[in-house]
Amino acid sequence: MKLKNIFKAALALALALSLAACSAKSPVEAAGTGASGTGKKVGVAMPTQSSQRWIQDGDNMRKELEALGYEVDLQYAEDDVQQQVSQIENLINNGADCLVVAAVDSAALVNALGQAKSNGIPVIAYDRLLMDTDAVSYYATFDNEGIGRIIGEYIEAKMSLATAKADGKTYNIEFFMGSPDDNNAVFLDRGLFSVLQQYLDSGVLVCQSGQTKFAQTNTLRWSQETAQKRCEDILSGYYAGGEHLDIIASAFDGLSYGCAAALMGAGYAIGNDWPIITGQDAELMAVKNIIAGSQAMSIFKDTRELSKKCVTMVQAVLEGKDPEINDKTTYNNNKLVVPSYLCIPIPVDTANYKEQLVGSGYYTEDALK
Ligand code: BGC
């Protein structure tokens, strides 16, 4: 090559390199724009759109991940176990680099998650622990036993249970717990009874139906209809003779709606002889019910916070970063203790919903009207 041509070639190469440098972002620049996940696919498997919270969870996850440059495939299984299995298999076959899973029934997912593992696809458990599998890397959730404890403490404070014995007071209570295939439901039940069992033992709380064990009080798939039917049966079977139901310990807003419908059907009136009804998720409808008086409280689980924590776990498994973990002991899924981040649940009622929910921008004042 002549000297002139060598010079031309060198110039062309320098130009090409400088153009490439302009278009490809350095790692520092990519971090600055948040586009660190460019080109990677994240499959997100959510349980159902029948409850507002999971719609928010899905939306938040999509938003957070896309902002980082990930491609997102978001699937809802509508509480159908087999549908979720197929969705996860499809996500694997369609080339997901990472899976985020909030299970309908995690026992049914063991094989599909094993498949993910053998394909080198890391899995993050979202809010619900994935049981009986070693294919899970991290778990983003709330303090589920803490939620049960908070609900118990709310009932304890509202009904002044600590002094009820001395005051000669007793209250009738019924329990509506979550789905038996969801580890969260078991943890919540445990937390609840860590506070209330003493009052059942001392006779301050009376469960007329006698249904206090989780095996009796659970509600498959957290179904509102199932809770309503069970509450109707309890009201007609144990409260038709003049007994008054004072407290419904409900583990989820959807169950609370079902119980409220059953109470109305049985002639209970809001503001008059209406029982204290608890809940979980601070769904928009539940907060409206709290304002209207048909529900006493709910648990605010800030899904924005949860999805942020989950996204740091996705980044960790895909980019070799360290996610923030604050629990390494609680969540044993029968195969391993899954490193977890537990977000903080907050009880909300008429006294603090404005501060917690409107103040934090979770709901607008208008949406609550
Ligand atoms: C979640 C709750 C939710 C329930 C029903 C549980 O796994 O922890 O927040 O209320 O599922 O969807």
mmCIF file of C-alpha atoms and ligand atoms in Angstrom:
data_model
loop_
_atom_site.group_PDB
_atom_site.id
_atom_site.type_symbol
_atom_site.label_atom_id
_atom_site.label_comp_id
_atom_site.label_asym_id
_atom_site.label_seq_id
_atom_site.Cartn_x
_atom_site.Cartn_y
_atom_site.Cartn_z
ATOM 1 C CA MET A 1 0.000 0.000 0.000
ATOM 2 C CA LYS A 2 1.294 3.428 -0.945
ATOM 3 C CA LEU A 3 1.923 5.940 1.789
ATOM 4 C CA LYS A 4 -1.055 8.078 0.592
ATOM 5 C CA ASN A 5 -3.381 5.057 0.738
ATOM 6 C CA ILE A 6 -2.141 4.031 4.183
ATOM 7 C CA PHE A 7 -2.878 7.561 5.355
ATOM 8 C CA LYS A 8 -6.400 7.413 3.808
ATOM 9 C CA ALA A 9 -7.118 4.043 5.433
ATOM 10 C CA ALA A 10 -5.911 5.289 8.811
ATOM 11 C CA LEU A 11 -8.126 8.338 8.477
ATOM 12 C CA ALA A 12 -11.165 6.208 7.577
ATOM 13 C CA LEU A 13 -10.495 3.930 10.561
ATOM 14 C CA ALA A 14 -10.141 6.899 12.923
ATOM 15 C CA LEU A 15 -13.403 8.341 11.581
ATOM 16 C CA ALA A 16 -15.209 5.022 11.971
ATOM 17 C CA LEU A 17 -13.941 4.636 15.544
ATOM 18 C CA SER A 18 -14.935 8.131 16.505
ATOM 19 C CA LEU A 19 -18.440 7.625 15.022
ATOM 20 C CA ALA A 20 -18.791 4.350 16.923
ATOM 21 C CA ALA A 21 -17.704 6.081 20.095
ATOM 22 C CA CYS A 22 -20.432 8.693 19.572
ATOM 23 C CA SER A 23 -23.234 6.184 19.094
ATOM 24 C CA ALA A 24 -22.288 3.488 21.624
ATOM 25 C CA LYS A 25 -22.622 4.692 25.181
ATOM 26 C CA SER A 26 -19.848 4.020 27.628
ATOM 27 C CA PRO A 27 -20.937 2.078 30.730
ATOM 28 C CA VAL A 28 -20.881 5.329 32.680
ATOM 29 C CA GLU A 29 -23.081 7.089 30.133
ATOM 30 C CA ALA A 30 -25.445 4.091 30.003
ATOM 31 C CA ALA A 31 -25.786 4.191 33.765
ATOM 32 C CA GLY A 32 -26.512 7.901 33.543
ATOM 33 C CA THR A 33 -29.369 7.383 31.105
ATOM 34 C CA GLY A 34 -30.461 4.314 33.023
ATOM 35 C CA ALA A 35 -30.256 2.206 29.836
ATOM 36 C CA SER A 36 -28.072 -0.501 31.320
ATOM 37 C CA GLY A 37 -30.360 -3.377 30.332
ATOM 38 C CA THR A 38 -30.341 -2.735 26.595
ATOM 39 C CA GLY A 39 -31.040 -5.857 24.619
ATOM 40 C CA LYS A 40 -31.965 -8.109 27.547
ATOM 41 C CA LYS A 41 -35.429 -9.605 27.889
ATOM 42 C CA VAL A 42 -37.249 -9.920 31.209
ATOM 43 C CA GLY A 43 -40.317 -12.149 31.447
ATOM 44 C CA VAL A 44 -42.736 -11.062 34.161
ATOM 45 C CA ALA A 45 -45.401 -13.589 35.207
ATOM 46 C CA MET A 46 -48.171 -12.092 37.367
ATOM 47 C CA PRO A 47 -51.063 -14.042 38.920
ATOM 48 C CA THR A 48 -54.230 -12.126 38.043
ATOM 49 C CA GLN A 49 -55.775 -8.874 36.920
ATOM 50 C CA SER A 50 -58.849 -9.470 39.090
ATOM 51 C CA SER A 51 -57.213 -7.521 41.904
ATOM 52 C CA GLN A 52 -56.010 -3.956 41.475
ATOM 53 C CA ARG A 53 -52.694 -4.466 43.211
ATOM 54 C CA TRP A 54 -51.328 -6.954 40.656
ATOM 55 C CA ILE A 55 -52.222 -4.603 37.809
ATOM 56 C CA GLN A 56 -50.207 -1.900 39.569
ATOM 57 C CA ASP A 57 -47.359 -4.347 40.213
ATOM 58 C CA GLY A 58 -47.246 -5.325 36.531
ATOM 59 C CA ASP A 59 -47.393 -1.700 35.362
ATOM 60 C CA ASN A 60 -44.658 -0.646 37.784
ATOM 61 C CA MET A 61 -42.374 -3.512 36.807
ATOM 62 C CA ARG A 62 -42.799 -2.761 33.121
ATOM 63 C CA LYS A 63 -42.129 0.950 33.641
ATOM 64 C CA GLU A 64 -39.059 0.442 35.824
ATOM 65 C CA LEU A 65 -37.522 -2.224 33.612
ATOM 66 C CA GLU A 66 -38.172 -0.400 30.344
ATOM 67 C CA ALA A 67 -36.630 2.752 31.763
ATOM 68 C CA LEU A 68 -33.456 0.725 32.227
ATOM 69 C CA GLY A 69 -33.536 -0.479 28.644
ATOM 70 C CA TYR A 70 -34.881 -3.988 29.234
ATOM 71 C CA GLU A 71 -37.441 -5.536 26.939
ATOM 72 C CA VAL A 72 -40.425 -6.694 29.022
ATOM 73 C CA ASP A 73 -42.877 -9.510 28.342
ATOM 74 C CA LEU A 74 -45.627 -9.191 30.975
ATOM 75 C CA GLN A 75 -48.106 -12.057 31.381
ATOM 76 C CA TYR A 76 -51.152 -12.470 33.636
ATOM 77 C CA ALA A 77 -52.457 -15.966 34.400
ATOM 78 C CA GLU A 78 -55.895 -14.956 35.698
ATOM 79 C CA ASP A 79 -55.455 -17.301 38.658
ATOM 80 C CA ASP A 80 -55.268 -20.296 36.337
ATOM 81 C CA VAL A 81 -52.445 -22.560 37.479
ATOM 82 C CA GLN A 82 -51.952 -24.320 34.131
ATOM 83 C CA GLN A 83 -52.065 -21.044 32.237
ATOM 84 C CA GLN A 84 -49.204 -19.733 34.351
ATOM 85 C CA VAL A 85 -47.180 -22.889 33.718
ATOM 86 C CA SER A 86 -47.625 -22.416 29.941
ATOM 87 C CA GLN A 87 -46.818 -18.718 30.168
ATOM 88 C CA ILE A 88 -43.552 -19.436 31.968
ATOM 89 C CA GLU A 89 -42.643 -22.149 29.450
ATOM 90 C CA ASN A 90 -43.338 -19.683 26.624
ATOM 91 C CA LEU A 91 -41.255 -16.976 28.258
ATOM 92 C CA ILE A 92 -38.362 -19.449 28.453
ATOM 93 C CA ASN A 93 -38.814 -20.568 24.834
ATOM 94 C CA ASN A 94 -39.068 -16.972 23.646
ATOM 95 C CA GLY A 95 -35.609 -16.202 24.979
ATOM 96 C CA ALA A 96 -36.166 -14.488 28.319
ATOM 97 C CA ASP A 97 -32.859 -13.651 30.013
ATOM 98 C CA CYS A 98 -34.493 -13.431 33.448
ATOM 99 C CA LEU A 99 -37.871 -14.328 34.941
ATOM 100 C CA VAL A 100 -39.831 -12.469 37.610
ATOM 101 C CA VAL A 101 -42.636 -14.608 38.995
ATOM 102 C CA ALA A 102 -45.576 -13.908 41.314
ATOM 103 C CA ALA A 103 -47.052 -17.397 41.467
ATOM 104 C CA VAL A 104 -50.661 -18.505 41.390
ATOM 105 C CA ASP A 105 -49.629 -21.813 42.964
ATOM 106 C CA SER A 106 -45.876 -22.199 43.147
ATOM 107 C CA ALA A 107 -46.052 -25.978 43.677
ATOM 108 C CA ALA A 108 -47.206 -26.257 40.070
ATOM 109 C CA LEU A 109 -44.239 -24.236 38.796
ATOM 110 C CA VAL A 110 -41.418 -26.421 40.088
ATOM 111 C CA ASN A 111 -40.778 -28.171 36.735
ATOM 112 C CA ALA A 112 -41.046 -24.997 34.648
ATOM 113 C CA LEU A 113 -38.655 -23.183 36.979
ATOM 114 C CA GLY A 114 -36.280 -26.165 36.817
ATOM 115 C CA GLN A 115 -36.365 -25.729 33.044
ATOM 116 C CA ALA A 116 -35.443 -22.055 33.478
ATOM 117 C CA LYS A 117 -32.524 -23.062 35.660
ATOM 118 C CA SER A 118 -31.202 -25.602 33.198
ATOM 119 C CA ASN A 119 -31.400 -22.911 30.498
ATOM 120 C CA GLY A 120 -29.326 -20.594 32.685
ATOM 121 C CA ILE A 121 -32.256 -18.191 33.211
ATOM 122 C CA PRO A 122 -32.249 -16.674 36.699
ATOM 123 C CA VAL A 123 -35.582 -16.377 38.537
ATOM 124 C CA ILE A 124 -36.739 -13.736 41.029
ATOM 125 C CA ALA A 125 -39.747 -14.409 43.262
ATOM 126 C CA TYR A 126 -42.069 -11.415 43.302
ATOM 127 C CA ASP A 127 -44.072 -10.929 46.512
ATOM 128 C CA ARG A 128 -45.024 -14.625 46.741
ATOM 129 C CA LEU A 129 -42.285 -17.080 47.650
ATOM 130 C CA LEU A 130 -41.542 -19.792 45.068
ATOM 131 C CA MET A 131 -41.604 -22.972 47.120
ATOM 132 C CA ASP A 132 -39.769 -26.266 46.684
ATOM 133 C CA THR A 133 -37.327 -25.076 44.043
ATOM 134 C CA ASP A 134 -33.638 -24.223 44.004
ATOM 135 C CA ALA A 135 -34.115 -22.207 40.801
ATOM 136 C CA VAL A 136 -34.864 -18.964 42.642
ATOM 137 C CA SER A 137 -32.126 -16.372 43.250
ATOM 138 C CA TYR A 138 -33.837 -13.607 45.227
ATOM 139 C CA TYR A 139 -37.201 -12.701 46.747
ATOM 140 C CA ALA A 140 -38.747 -9.223 46.895
ATOM 141 C CA THR A 141 -41.702 -8.992 49.267
ATOM 142 C CA PHE A 142 -43.157 -7.360 52.362
ATOM 143 C CA ASP A 143 -42.863 -8.502 55.949
ATOM 144 C CA ASN A 144 -45.719 -10.987 55.661
ATOM 145 C CA GLU A 145 -45.770 -12.167 59.274
ATOM 146 C CA GLY A 146 -45.552 -8.492 60.235
ATOM 147 C CA ILE A 147 -48.722 -7.825 58.223
ATOM 148 C CA GLY A 148 -50.599 -10.412 60.281
ATOM 149 C CA ARG A 149 -49.215 -8.909 63.481
ATOM 150 C CA ILE A 150 -50.253 -5.389 62.439
ATOM 151 C CA ILE A 151 -53.796 -6.567 61.670
ATOM 152 C CA GLY A 152 -53.932 -8.306 65.062
ATOM 153 C CA GLU A 153 -52.612 -5.236 66.847
ATOM 154 C CA TYR A 154 -55.158 -3.050 65.079
ATOM 155 C CA ILE A 155 -58.003 -5.248 66.346
ATOM 156 C CA GLU A 156 -56.395 -5.376 69.789
ATOM 157 C CA ALA A 157 -56.197 -1.573 70.004
ATOM 158 C CA LYS A 158 -59.598 -0.788 68.420
ATOM 159 C CA MET A 159 -61.474 -3.163 70.713
ATOM 160 C CA SER A 160 -59.278 -2.428 73.767
ATOM 161 C CA LEU A 161 -58.699 -6.155 74.126
ATOM 162 C CA ALA A 162 -55.949 -5.743 76.702
ATOM 163 C CA THR A 163 -58.426 -4.338 79.239
ATOM 164 C CA ALA A 164 -61.553 -6.154 78.012
ATOM 165 C CA LYS A 165 -61.326 -8.925 80.582
ATOM 166 C CA ALA A 166 -61.264 -6.453 83.467
ATOM 167 C CA ASP A 167 -64.127 -4.543 81.815
ATOM 168 C CA GLY A 168 -66.153 -7.748 81.507
ATOM 169 C CA LYS A 169 -66.345 -7.473 77.710
ATOM 170 C CA THR A 170 -66.277 -10.206 75.076
ATOM 171 C CA TYR A 171 -66.374 -9.954 71.295
ATOM 172 C CA ASN A 172 -67.349 -12.334 68.524
ATOM 173 C CA ILE A 173 -64.758 -12.728 65.800
ATOM 174 C CA GLU A 174 -64.500 -14.704 62.535
ATOM 175 C CA PHE A 175 -61.411 -15.275 60.403
ATOM 176 C CA PHE A 176 -61.028 -15.063 56.628
ATOM 177 C CA MET A 177 -57.513 -15.988 55.659
ATOM 178 C CA GLY A 178 -55.690 -16.238 52.321
ATOM 179 C CA SER A 179 -54.988 -18.989 49.831
ATOM 180 C CA PRO A 180 -53.493 -22.199 51.222
ATOM 181 C CA ASP A 181 -51.089 -22.445 48.254
ATOM 182 C CA ASP A 182 -49.635 -18.996 49.018
ATOM 183 C CA ASN A 183 -46.884 -18.934 51.649
ATOM 184 C CA ASN A 184 -47.815 -15.315 52.420
ATOM 185 C CA ALA A 185 -51.203 -16.442 53.699
ATOM 186 C CA VAL A 186 -49.576 -18.854 56.133
ATOM 187 C CA PHE A 187 -47.172 -16.184 57.416
ATOM 188 C CA LEU A 188 -49.981 -13.647 57.827
ATOM 189 C CA ASP A 189 -52.066 -16.159 59.786
ATOM 190 C CA ARG A 190 -49.106 -16.856 62.065
ATOM 191 C CA GLY A 191 -48.535 -13.150 62.741
ATOM 192 C CA LEU A 192 -52.232 -12.545 63.387
ATOM 193 C CA PHE A 193 -52.534 -15.351 65.918
ATOM 194 C CA SER A 194 -49.308 -14.322 67.650
ATOM 195 C CA VAL A 195 -51.347 -11.322 68.810
ATOM 196 C CA LEU A 196 -54.913 -12.672 69.062
ATOM 197 C CA GLN A 197 -54.511 -16.237 70.337
ATOM 198 C CA GLN A 198 -54.179 -15.032 73.969
ATOM 199 C CA TYR A 199 -57.583 -13.326 73.719
ATOM 200 C CA LEU A 200 -59.235 -16.456 72.300
ATOM 201 C CA ASP A 201 -57.645 -18.417 75.153
ATOM 202 C CA SER A 202 -58.890 -15.978 77.796
ATOM 203 C CA GLY A 203 -62.406 -15.869 76.324
ATOM 204 C CA VAL A 204 -62.296 -12.155 75.458
ATOM 205 C CA LEU A 205 -62.595 -13.167 71.800
ATOM 206 C CA VAL A 206 -65.165 -15.790 70.893
ATOM 207 C CA CYS A 207 -65.275 -17.482 67.518
ATOM 208 C CA GLN A 208 -68.859 -18.769 67.328
ATOM 209 C CA SER A 209 -68.186 -20.925 64.276
ATOM 210 C CA GLY A 210 -65.181 -22.477 66.034
ATOM 211 C CA GLN A 211 -63.254 -22.006 62.777
ATOM 212 C CA THR A 212 -59.933 -20.604 63.919
ATOM 213 C CA LYS A 213 -57.450 -22.996 62.306
ATOM 214 C CA PHE A 214 -55.917 -22.016 58.969
ATOM 215 C CA ALA A 215 -57.179 -25.310 57.520
ATOM 216 C CA GLN A 216 -60.706 -24.007 58.207
ATOM 217 C CA THR A 217 -60.325 -20.298 57.519
ATOM 218 C CA ASN A 218 -58.238 -20.267 54.321
ATOM 219 C CA THR A 219 -59.764 -19.067 51.045
ATOM 220 C CA LEU A 220 -58.530 -20.773 47.882
ATOM 221 C CA ARG A 221 -57.090 -18.221 45.393
ATOM 222 C CA TRP A 222 -58.094 -15.413 47.760
ATOM 223 C CA SER A 223 -61.559 -15.550 46.145
ATOM 224 C CA GLN A 224 -64.085 -12.858 47.091
ATOM 225 C CA GLU A 225 -66.991 -15.137 46.119
ATOM 226 C CA THR A 226 -65.711 -17.994 48.284
ATOM 227 C CA ALA A 227 -65.319 -15.630 51.248
ATOM 228 C CA GLN A 228 -68.816 -14.210 50.741
ATOM 229 C CA LYS A 229 -70.342 -17.692 50.617
ATOM 230 C CA ARG A 230 -68.440 -18.814 53.734
ATOM 231 C CA CYS A 231 -69.420 -15.646 55.578
ATOM 232 C CA GLU A 232 -73.090 -16.159 54.608
ATOM 233 C CA ASP A 233 -72.918 -19.711 55.908
ATOM 234 C CA ILE A 234 -71.312 -18.592 59.160
ATOM 235 C CA LEU A 235 -73.886 -15.812 59.673
ATOM 236 C CA SER A 236 -76.828 -18.105 59.062
ATOM 237 C CA GLY A 237 -75.305 -21.047 60.915
ATOM 238 C CA TYR A 238 -73.927 -19.351 64.043
ATOM 239 C CA TYR A 239 -75.331 -15.813 64.288
ATOM 240 C CA ALA A 240 -78.979 -16.232 63.353
ATOM 241 C CA GLY A 241 -80.071 -16.651 66.968
ATOM 242 C CA GLY A 242 -79.245 -13.094 68.050
ATOM 243 C CA GLU A 243 -75.472 -13.360 68.358
ATOM 244 C CA HIS A 244 -73.705 -10.297 66.992
ATOM 245 C CA LEU A 245 -70.556 -10.564 64.897
ATOM 246 C CA ASP A 246 -68.166 -7.828 66.093
ATOM 247 C CA ILE A 247 -64.934 -8.450 64.209
ATOM 248 C CA ILE A 248 -63.973 -9.874 60.841
ATOM 249 C CA ALA A 249 -60.244 -10.537 60.620
ATOM 250 C CA SER A 250 -59.792 -10.511 56.853
ATOM 251 C CA ALA A 251 -56.441 -11.040 55.140
ATOM 252 C CA PHE A 252 -57.222 -9.235 51.871
ATOM 253 C CA ASP A 253 -59.484 -6.421 50.677
ATOM 254 C CA GLY A 254 -61.205 -8.758 48.182
ATOM 255 C CA LEU A 255 -62.257 -11.069 51.042
ATOM 256 C CA SER A 256 -63.473 -8.032 52.989
ATOM 257 C CA TYR A 257 -65.770 -6.994 50.112
ATOM 258 C CA GLY A 258 -67.270 -10.497 50.093
ATOM 259 C CA CYS A 259 -67.812 -10.428 53.863
ATOM 260 C CA ALA A 260 -69.359 -6.933 53.696
ATOM 261 C CA ALA A 261 -71.840 -8.165 51.073
ATOM 262 C CA ALA A 262 -72.722 -11.136 53.292
ATOM 263 C CA LEU A 263 -73.240 -8.848 56.305
ATOM 264 C CA MET A 264 -75.547 -6.552 54.334
ATOM 265 C CA GLY A 265 -77.495 -9.582 53.174
ATOM 266 C CA ALA A 266 -77.879 -10.612 56.815
ATOM 267 C CA GLY A 267 -79.234 -7.172 57.786
ATOM 268 C CA TYR A 268 -76.167 -5.526 59.359
ATOM 269 C CA ALA A 269 -76.049 -1.751 58.811
ATOM 270 C CA ILE A 270 -73.001 0.486 58.342
ATOM 271 C CA GLY A 271 -72.492 2.926 61.188
ATOM 272 C CA ASN A 272 -74.913 1.017 63.373
ATOM 273 C CA ASP A 273 -73.994 -2.543 64.263
ATOM 274 C CA TRP A 274 -71.346 -2.946 61.597
ATOM 275 C CA PRO A 275 -68.347 -5.077 62.635
ATOM 276 C CA ILE A 276 -64.726 -4.049 62.405
ATOM 277 C CA ILE A 277 -63.423 -5.473 59.118
ATOM 278 C CA THR A 278 -59.718 -5.549 58.330
ATOM 279 C CA GLY A 279 -58.051 -6.026 54.929
ATOM 280 C CA GLN A 280 -54.846 -5.963 52.956
ATOM 281 C CA ASP A 281 -53.549 -4.063 49.903
ATOM 282 C CA ALA A 282 -55.286 -0.687 50.392
ATOM 283 C CA GLU A 283 -57.047 -1.145 47.050
ATOM 284 C CA LEU A 284 -58.790 1.972 45.790
ATOM 285 C CA MET A 285 -62.185 0.424 46.498
ATOM 286 C CA ALA A 286 -61.086 -0.571 50.003
ATOM 287 C CA VAL A 287 -59.944 2.959 50.790
ATOM 288 C CA LYS A 288 -63.294 4.294 49.560
ATOM 289 C CA ASN A 289 -64.953 1.716 51.831
ATOM 290 C CA ILE A 290 -62.790 2.869 54.741
ATOM 291 C CA ILE A 291 -63.948 6.440 54.124
ATOM 292 C CA ALA A 292 -67.580 5.254 53.837
ATOM 293 C CA GLY A 293 -67.292 3.111 56.987
ATOM 294 C CA SER A 294 -67.785 -0.399 55.624
ATOM 295 C CA GLN A 295 -64.154 -1.393 56.221
ATOM 296 C CA ALA A 296 -62.077 -0.341 59.221
ATOM 297 C CA MET A 297 -58.547 -0.619 57.866
ATOM 298 C CA SER A 298 -56.272 -2.076 55.271
ATOM 299 C CA ILE A 299 -52.556 -2.634 54.822
ATOM 300 C CA PHE A 300 -50.806 -0.248 52.461
ATOM 301 C CA LYS A 301 -48.172 -2.154 50.502
ATOM 302 C CA ASP A 302 -46.390 0.358 48.325
ATOM 303 C CA THR A 303 -46.038 -1.591 45.086
ATOM 304 C CA ARG A 304 -43.825 1.187 43.680
ATOM 305 C CA GLU A 305 -41.260 0.381 46.344
ATOM 306 C CA LEU A 306 -41.592 -3.370 45.808
ATOM 307 C CA SER A 307 -41.027 -3.149 42.060
ATOM 308 C CA LYS A 308 -37.975 -0.913 42.568
ATOM 309 C CA LYS A 309 -36.431 -3.495 44.886
ATOM 310 C CA CYS A 310 -37.300 -6.305 42.487
ATOM 311 C CA VAL A 311 -35.673 -4.461 39.592
ATOM 312 C CA THR A 312 -32.399 -4.170 41.531
ATOM 313 C CA MET A 313 -32.537 -7.969 41.844
ATOM 314 C CA VAL A 314 -33.033 -8.342 38.092
ATOM 315 C CA GLN A 315 -30.026 -6.090 37.516
ATOM 316 C CA ALA A 316 -28.035 -8.091 40.028
ATOM 317 C CA VAL A 317 -28.578 -11.429 38.330
ATOM 318 C CA LEU A 318 -28.104 -10.042 34.822
ATOM 319 C CA GLU A 319 -25.269 -7.626 35.390
ATOM 320 C CA GLY A 320 -23.389 -9.024 38.338
ATOM 321 C CA LYS A 321 -24.473 -6.274 40.725
ATOM 322 C CA ASP A 322 -25.343 -6.675 44.383
ATOM 323 C CA PRO A 323 -28.994 -6.028 45.194
ATOM 324 C CA GLU A 324 -29.987 -4.678 48.576
ATOM 325 C CA ILE A 325 -31.033 -7.560 50.824
ATOM 326 C CA ASN A 326 -32.391 -7.128 54.339
ATOM 327 C CA ASP A 327 -33.348 -10.681 55.251
ATOM 328 C CA LYS A 328 -31.303 -13.844 54.933
ATOM 329 C CA THR A 329 -33.109 -16.086 57.404
ATOM 330 C CA THR A 330 -36.898 -15.959 57.117
ATOM 331 C CA TYR A 331 -37.842 -17.365 53.738
ATOM 332 C CA ASN A 332 -36.921 -21.027 53.595
ATOM 333 C CA ASN A 333 -38.673 -22.512 50.559
ATOM 334 C CA ASN A 334 -37.827 -26.116 51.541
ATOM 335 C CA LYS A 335 -34.794 -26.090 49.216
ATOM 336 C CA LEU A 336 -32.920 -22.971 50.300
ATOM 337 C CA VAL A 337 -33.267 -19.843 52.392
ATOM 338 C CA VAL A 338 -33.953 -17.274 49.700
ATOM 339 C CA PRO A 339 -32.134 -13.938 50.175
ATOM 340 C CA SER A 340 -34.916 -11.385 50.441
ATOM 341 C CA TYR A 341 -35.802 -7.754 50.676
ATOM 342 C CA LEU A 342 -38.814 -7.093 52.901
ATOM 343 C CA CYS A 343 -40.617 -3.807 52.310
ATOM 344 C CA ILE A 344 -42.515 -2.238 55.181
ATOM 345 C CA PRO A 345 -46.305 -2.651 55.342
ATOM 346 C CA ILE A 346 -48.294 0.273 56.767
ATOM 347 C CA PRO A 347 -51.770 0.048 58.322
ATOM 348 C CA VAL A 348 -54.199 2.662 56.982
ATOM 349 C CA ASP A 349 -57.563 3.778 58.311
ATOM 350 C CA THR A 350 -59.570 7.019 58.420
ATOM 351 C CA ALA A 351 -56.947 8.619 60.661
ATOM 352 C CA ASN A 352 -53.959 8.305 58.321
ATOM 353 C CA TYR A 353 -55.034 7.378 54.790
ATOM 354 C CA LYS A 354 -54.608 10.967 53.560
ATOM 355 C CA GLU A 355 -51.092 11.244 54.858
ATOM 356 C CA GLN A 356 -50.015 7.764 53.726
ATOM 357 C CA LEU A 357 -51.845 7.318 50.443
ATOM 358 C CA VAL A 358 -52.533 10.808 49.122
ATOM 359 C CA GLY A 359 -49.409 12.326 50.664
ATOM 360 C CA SER A 360 -47.168 9.719 49.048
ATOM 361 C CA GLY A 361 -48.870 10.159 45.667
ATOM 362 C CA TYR A 362 -50.203 6.578 45.657
ATOM 363 C CA TYR A 363 -53.741 7.855 45.067
ATOM 364 C CA THR A 364 -55.029 11.305 44.233
ATOM 365 C CA GLU A 365 -57.638 12.913 46.415
ATOM 366 C CA ASP A 366 -59.973 12.898 43.393
ATOM 367 C CA ALA A 367 -59.606 9.161 42.813
ATOM 368 C CA LEU A 368 -60.874 8.560 46.353
ATOM 369 C CA LYS A 369 -64.109 10.518 45.803
HETATM 370 C C1 BGC B 1 -50.244 -10.823 48.601
HETATM 371 C C2 BGC B 1 -51.335 -9.899 49.063
HETATM 372 C C3 BGC B 1 -52.574 -10.057 48.210
HETATM 373 C C4 BGC B 1 -52.934 -11.495 48.033
HETATM 374 C C5 BGC B 1 -54.122 -11.660 47.116
HETATM 375 C C6 BGC B 1 -50.763 -12.220 48.458
HETATM 376 O O1 BGC B 1 -49.764 -13.036 48.003
HETATM 377 O O2 BGC B 1 -49.176 -10.786 49.507
HETATM 378 O O3 BGC B 1 -50.893 -8.573 49.007
HETATM 379 O O4 BGC B 1 -53.632 -9.411 48.871
HETATM 380 O O5 BGC B 1 -51.846 -12.215 47.540
HETATM 381 O O6 BGC B 1 -53.848 -11.190 45.841
#
